């Protein structure tokens, strides 16, 4: 069980994104629906969905913080992870303020507010950017990926590629950077890209 704990963050973050964006959508609908009854129903749904999203976001942040401080990564990935973390903290703080604000308005019996709707829309855009940066951490830098899939002889309809050509190229160049004339070039000892390290080496 412990070895999969970093993977709880991408599991939980789907609920955070889905609930907060859905709550924002319901709130914006409450501002434009033609009847007061529909508007009240939409804002009620928005408030409950946003509260649920805020609650799950607490768990998402905890799991993300654990992953940030535990998964192996290199310097480039560290910069990407830190950027994602900072965006996530700011976005979560904004949503927290808006959720509390709207809960207080609900207790006072107030209807949906255009100002709150505009603020939620901005927060939703920040959430999208945060999610994109999280995707960059995994899909561009490979953070948290335990193994890569084995390549096989297969193609894709759009952008089909030939793995045999890749295999031949790899054999001709060699795994250690061999030259075309058969010589071998040792890897640069100063290049530590991809070397796992912990966060004790960084300032946050």
mmCIF file of C-alpha atoms in Angstrom:
data_model
loop_
_atom_site.group_PDB
_atom_site.id
_atom_site.type_symbol
_atom_site.label_atom_id
_atom_site.label_comp_id
_atom_site.label_asym_id
_atom_site.label_seq_id
_atom_site.Cartn_x
_atom_site.Cartn_y
_atom_site.Cartn_z
ATOM 1 C CA UNK A 1 0.000 0.000 0.000
ATOM 2 C CA UNK A 2 2.635 2.659 0.891
ATOM 3 C CA UNK A 3 4.302 2.503 -2.536
ATOM 4 C CA UNK A 4 1.099 3.703 -4.275
ATOM 5 C CA UNK A 5 0.379 6.588 -1.902
ATOM 6 C CA UNK A 6 1.756 9.250 -4.316
ATOM 7 C CA UNK A 7 -0.865 8.071 -6.814
ATOM 8 C CA UNK A 8 -3.700 9.161 -4.518
ATOM 9 C CA UNK A 9 -3.149 12.751 -5.639
ATOM 10 C CA UNK A 10 -4.151 12.219 -9.292
ATOM 11 C CA UNK A 11 -7.095 10.126 -8.084
ATOM 12 C CA UNK A 12 -8.400 12.843 -5.766
ATOM 13 C CA UNK A 13 -7.641 15.767 -8.044
ATOM 14 C CA UNK A 14 -10.225 14.558 -10.569
ATOM 15 C CA UNK A 15 -12.917 15.064 -7.927
ATOM 16 C CA UNK A 16 -11.543 18.495 -7.042
ATOM 17 C CA UNK A 17 -11.568 19.660 -10.649
ATOM 18 C CA UNK A 18 -14.928 18.091 -11.480
ATOM 19 C CA UNK A 19 -16.767 19.381 -8.414
ATOM 20 C CA UNK A 20 -15.349 22.910 -8.404
ATOM 21 C CA UNK A 21 -15.915 23.419 -12.125
ATOM 22 C CA UNK A 22 -19.430 21.962 -11.909
ATOM 23 C CA UNK A 23 -20.259 24.164 -8.934
ATOM 24 C CA UNK A 24 -19.015 27.206 -10.827
ATOM 25 C CA UNK A 25 -21.124 26.254 -13.843
ATOM 26 C CA UNK A 26 -24.275 25.902 -11.722
ATOM 27 C CA UNK A 27 -23.592 29.277 -10.108
ATOM 28 C CA UNK A 28 -23.202 30.989 -13.478
ATOM 29 C CA UNK A 29 -26.409 29.320 -14.660
ATOM 30 C CA UNK A 30 -28.203 30.721 -11.624
ATOM 31 C CA UNK A 31 -27.355 34.211 -12.877
ATOM 32 C CA UNK A 32 -28.919 33.728 -16.313
ATOM 33 C CA UNK A 33 -31.850 31.332 -15.835
ATOM 34 C CA UNK A 34 -35.157 32.956 -16.793
ATOM 35 C CA UNK A 35 -37.206 32.204 -13.670
ATOM 36 C CA UNK A 36 -36.489 32.845 -10.009
ATOM 37 C CA UNK A 37 -37.377 29.274 -9.072
ATOM 38 C CA UNK A 38 -34.821 27.798 -11.475
ATOM 39 C CA UNK A 39 -32.241 30.341 -10.356
ATOM 40 C CA UNK A 40 -32.725 29.433 -6.694
ATOM 41 C CA UNK A 41 -32.451 25.721 -7.456
ATOM 42 C CA UNK A 42 -29.270 26.270 -9.468
ATOM 43 C CA UNK A 43 -27.577 28.383 -6.800
ATOM 44 C CA UNK A 44 -28.546 25.835 -4.122
ATOM 45 C CA UNK A 45 -26.962 23.062 -6.191
ATOM 46 C CA UNK A 46 -23.906 25.242 -6.823
ATOM 47 C CA UNK A 47 -23.371 25.906 -3.131
ATOM 48 C CA UNK A 48 -23.542 22.254 -2.135
ATOM 49 C CA UNK A 49 -21.305 21.121 -4.992
ATOM 50 C CA UNK A 50 -18.747 23.829 -4.179
ATOM 51 C CA UNK A 51 -18.750 22.803 -0.513
ATOM 52 C CA UNK A 52 -18.158 19.178 -1.515
ATOM 53 C CA UNK A 53 -15.388 20.285 -3.871
ATOM 54 C CA UNK A 54 -13.766 22.352 -1.146
ATOM 55 C CA UNK A 55 -13.825 19.411 1.262
ATOM 56 C CA UNK A 56 -12.244 16.977 -1.207
ATOM 57 C CA UNK A 57 -9.655 19.614 -2.113
ATOM 58 C CA UNK A 58 -8.247 19.416 1.413
ATOM 59 C CA UNK A 59 -7.471 15.729 0.851
ATOM 60 C CA UNK A 60 -6.143 16.511 -2.635
ATOM 61 C CA UNK A 61 -3.704 19.076 -1.247
ATOM 62 C CA UNK A 62 -2.486 16.704 1.467
ATOM 63 C CA UNK A 63 -1.897 13.913 -1.056
ATOM 64 C CA UNK A 64 -0.208 16.349 -3.438
ATOM 65 C CA UNK A 65 2.081 17.649 -0.710
ATOM 66 C CA UNK A 66 3.092 14.094 0.172
ATOM 67 C CA UNK A 67 3.798 13.290 -3.473
ATOM 68 C CA UNK A 68 5.763 16.527 -3.885
ATOM 69 C CA UNK A 69 8.075 15.549 -1.033
ATOM 70 C CA UNK A 70 8.416 11.846 -1.812
ATOM 71 C CA UNK A 71 8.620 11.083 -5.545
ATOM 72 C CA UNK A 72 12.013 10.935 -7.270
ATOM 73 C CA UNK A 73 12.709 13.766 -9.708
ATOM 74 C CA UNK A 74 15.453 15.821 -11.328
ATOM 75 C CA UNK A 75 16.064 19.577 -11.280
ATOM 76 C CA UNK A 76 13.834 20.369 -14.263
ATOM 77 C CA UNK A 77 11.000 18.333 -12.784
ATOM 78 C CA UNK A 78 11.508 20.025 -9.419
ATOM 79 C CA UNK A 79 10.933 23.430 -10.990
ATOM 80 C CA UNK A 80 7.769 22.157 -12.703
ATOM 81 C CA UNK A 81 6.513 20.548 -9.487
ATOM 82 C CA UNK A 82 7.109 23.722 -7.512
ATOM 83 C CA UNK A 83 5.249 25.803 -10.082
ATOM 84 C CA UNK A 84 2.306 23.389 -9.988
ATOM 85 C CA UNK A 85 2.317 23.435 -6.185
ATOM 86 C CA UNK A 86 2.279 27.238 -6.019
ATOM 87 C CA UNK A 87 -0.570 27.532 -8.508
ATOM 88 C CA UNK A 88 -2.515 24.874 -6.597
ATOM 89 C CA UNK A 89 -2.116 26.617 -3.240
ATOM 90 C CA UNK A 90 -3.192 30.000 -4.600
ATOM 91 C CA UNK A 91 -6.155 28.518 -6.477
ATOM 92 C CA UNK A 92 -7.297 26.504 -3.452
ATOM 93 C CA UNK A 93 -7.054 29.584 -1.232
ATOM 94 C CA UNK A 94 -9.214 31.616 -3.631
ATOM 95 C CA UNK A 95 -11.854 28.897 -3.820
ATOM 96 C CA UNK A 96 -11.827 28.561 -0.020
ATOM 97 C CA UNK A 97 -12.522 32.279 0.413
ATOM 98 C CA UNK A 98 -15.304 32.203 -2.182
ATOM 99 C CA UNK A 99 -16.930 29.096 -0.691
ATOM 100 C CA UNK A 100 -16.948 30.602 2.808
ATOM 101 C CA UNK A 101 -18.222 33.921 1.439
ATOM 102 C CA UNK A 102 -21.045 32.238 -0.458
ATOM 103 C CA UNK A 103 -21.942 30.091 2.559
ATOM 104 C CA UNK A 104 -22.343 33.256 4.621
ATOM 105 C CA UNK A 105 -24.485 34.796 1.885
ATOM 106 C CA UNK A 106 -26.628 31.657 1.810
ATOM 107 C CA UNK A 107 -27.241 31.899 5.570
ATOM 108 C CA UNK A 108 -28.483 35.438 4.998
ATOM 109 C CA UNK A 109 -30.878 34.215 2.303
ATOM 110 C CA UNK A 110 -29.138 36.110 -0.481
ATOM 111 C CA UNK A 111 -29.452 35.112 -4.120
ATOM 112 C CA UNK A 112 -26.649 34.493 -6.597
ATOM 113 C CA UNK A 113 -24.316 37.458 -7.020
ATOM 114 C CA UNK A 114 -22.688 38.615 -10.231
ATOM 115 C CA UNK A 115 -19.527 39.526 -8.323
ATOM 116 C CA UNK A 116 -19.269 36.062 -6.809
ATOM 117 C CA UNK A 117 -19.952 34.525 -10.210
ATOM 118 C CA UNK A 118 -17.161 36.559 -11.819
ATOM 119 C CA UNK A 119 -14.760 35.606 -9.022
ATOM 120 C CA UNK A 120 -15.678 31.929 -9.388
ATOM 121 C CA UNK A 121 -15.074 32.121 -13.126
ATOM 122 C CA UNK A 122 -11.583 33.546 -12.544
ATOM 123 C CA UNK A 123 -10.884 30.844 -9.944
ATOM 124 C CA UNK A 124 -12.074 28.185 -12.404
ATOM 125 C CA UNK A 125 -9.643 29.466 -15.035
ATOM 126 C CA UNK A 126 -6.834 29.304 -12.466
ATOM 127 C CA UNK A 127 -7.890 25.728 -11.701
ATOM 128 C CA UNK A 128 -7.610 24.803 -15.379
ATOM 129 C CA UNK A 129 -4.089 26.271 -15.541
ATOM 130 C CA UNK A 130 -3.151 24.400 -12.361
ATOM 131 C CA UNK A 131 -4.414 21.134 -13.838
ATOM 132 C CA UNK A 132 -2.446 21.754 -17.029
ATOM 133 C CA UNK A 133 0.730 22.319 -15.034
ATOM 134 C CA UNK A 134 0.081 19.112 -13.114
ATOM 135 C CA UNK A 135 -0.212 17.256 -16.400
ATOM 136 C CA UNK A 136 3.115 18.731 -17.499
ATOM 137 C CA UNK A 137 4.767 17.318 -14.373
ATOM 138 C CA UNK A 138 3.698 13.780 -15.286
ATOM 139 C CA UNK A 139 3.544 13.701 -19.080
ATOM 140 C CA UNK A 140 6.486 15.973 -19.875
ATOM 141 C CA UNK A 141 8.812 15.224 -16.958
ATOM 142 C CA UNK A 142 7.675 11.676 -16.092
ATOM 143 C CA UNK A 143 7.386 12.363 -12.368
ATOM 144 C CA UNK A 144 5.740 9.527 -10.451
ATOM 145 C CA UNK A 145 5.925 7.126 -13.398
ATOM 146 C CA UNK A 146 7.247 3.803 -12.097
ATOM 147 C CA UNK A 147 7.932 2.255 -15.513
ATOM 148 C CA UNK A 148 7.478 2.951 -19.208
ATOM 149 C CA UNK A 149 5.435 0.605 -21.407
ATOM 150 C CA UNK A 150 7.400 -1.809 -23.588
ATOM 151 C CA UNK A 151 7.370 -0.840 -27.253
ATOM 152 C CA UNK A 152 6.032 -3.284 -29.812
ATOM 153 C CA UNK A 153 5.297 -3.518 -33.500
ATOM 154 C CA UNK A 154 2.154 -1.459 -33.780
ATOM 155 C CA UNK A 155 0.962 1.694 -35.476
ATOM 156 C CA UNK A 156 -1.545 4.449 -34.890
ATOM 157 C CA UNK A 157 -4.005 5.643 -37.494
ATOM 158 C CA UNK A 158 -2.990 9.296 -37.256
ATOM 159 C CA UNK A 159 0.767 9.696 -37.016
ATOM 160 C CA UNK A 160 1.689 6.029 -37.472
ATOM 161 C CA UNK A 161 5.276 5.212 -36.567
ATOM 162 C CA UNK A 162 7.605 2.267 -37.052
ATOM 163 C CA UNK A 163 9.227 0.903 -33.905
ATOM 164 C CA UNK A 164 11.602 -1.254 -35.946
ATOM 165 C CA UNK A 165 13.161 1.892 -37.389
ATOM 166 C CA UNK A 166 13.584 3.213 -33.867
ATOM 167 C CA UNK A 167 15.173 -0.043 -32.736
ATOM 168 C CA UNK A 168 17.658 0.041 -35.621
ATOM 169 C CA UNK A 169 18.532 3.625 -34.827
ATOM 170 C CA UNK A 170 19.095 2.805 -31.166
ATOM 171 C CA UNK A 171 21.350 -0.127 -32.084
ATOM 172 C CA UNK A 172 23.376 2.021 -34.476
ATOM 173 C CA UNK A 173 23.917 4.798 -31.962
ATOM 174 C CA UNK A 174 24.376 2.562 -28.947
ATOM 175 C CA UNK A 175 23.044 2.936 -25.454
ATOM 176 C CA UNK A 176 26.184 4.760 -24.237
ATOM 177 C CA UNK A 177 26.447 7.313 -27.009
ATOM 178 C CA UNK A 178 28.570 5.331 -29.520
ATOM 179 C CA UNK A 179 29.757 7.156 -32.625
ATOM 180 C CA UNK A 180 29.146 6.209 -36.262
ATOM 181 C CA UNK A 181 32.756 4.989 -36.690
ATOM 182 C CA UNK A 182 32.361 2.339 -34.009
ATOM 183 C CA UNK A 183 34.002 4.322 -31.236
ATOM 184 C CA UNK A 184 32.375 4.774 -27.900
ATOM 185 C CA UNK A 185 31.845 8.012 -26.052
ATOM 186 C CA UNK A 186 31.366 7.827 -22.315
ATOM 187 C CA UNK A 187 28.414 9.751 -20.930
ATOM 188 C CA UNK A 188 29.090 13.152 -19.427
ATOM 189 C CA UNK A 189 29.710 12.544 -15.751
ATOM 190 C CA UNK A 190 28.546 16.045 -14.964
ATOM 191 C CA UNK A 191 25.107 15.449 -16.398
ATOM 192 C CA UNK A 192 22.810 14.516 -13.532
ATOM 193 C CA UNK A 193 19.530 15.020 -15.375
ATOM 194 C CA UNK A 194 17.048 12.393 -14.337
ATOM 195 C CA UNK A 195 18.956 11.502 -11.175
ATOM 196 C CA UNK A 196 16.515 11.082 -8.286
ATOM 197 C CA UNK A 197 17.059 13.324 -5.301
ATOM 198 C CA UNK A 198 15.125 14.414 -2.282
ATOM 199 C CA UNK A 199 13.822 17.803 -1.266
ATOM 200 C CA UNK A 200 16.512 18.248 1.331
ATOM 201 C CA UNK A 201 18.647 19.666 -1.477
ATOM 202 C CA UNK A 202 16.128 22.390 -2.323
ATOM 203 C CA UNK A 203 14.758 25.505 -0.764
ATOM 204 C CA UNK A 204 10.981 25.875 -1.098
#
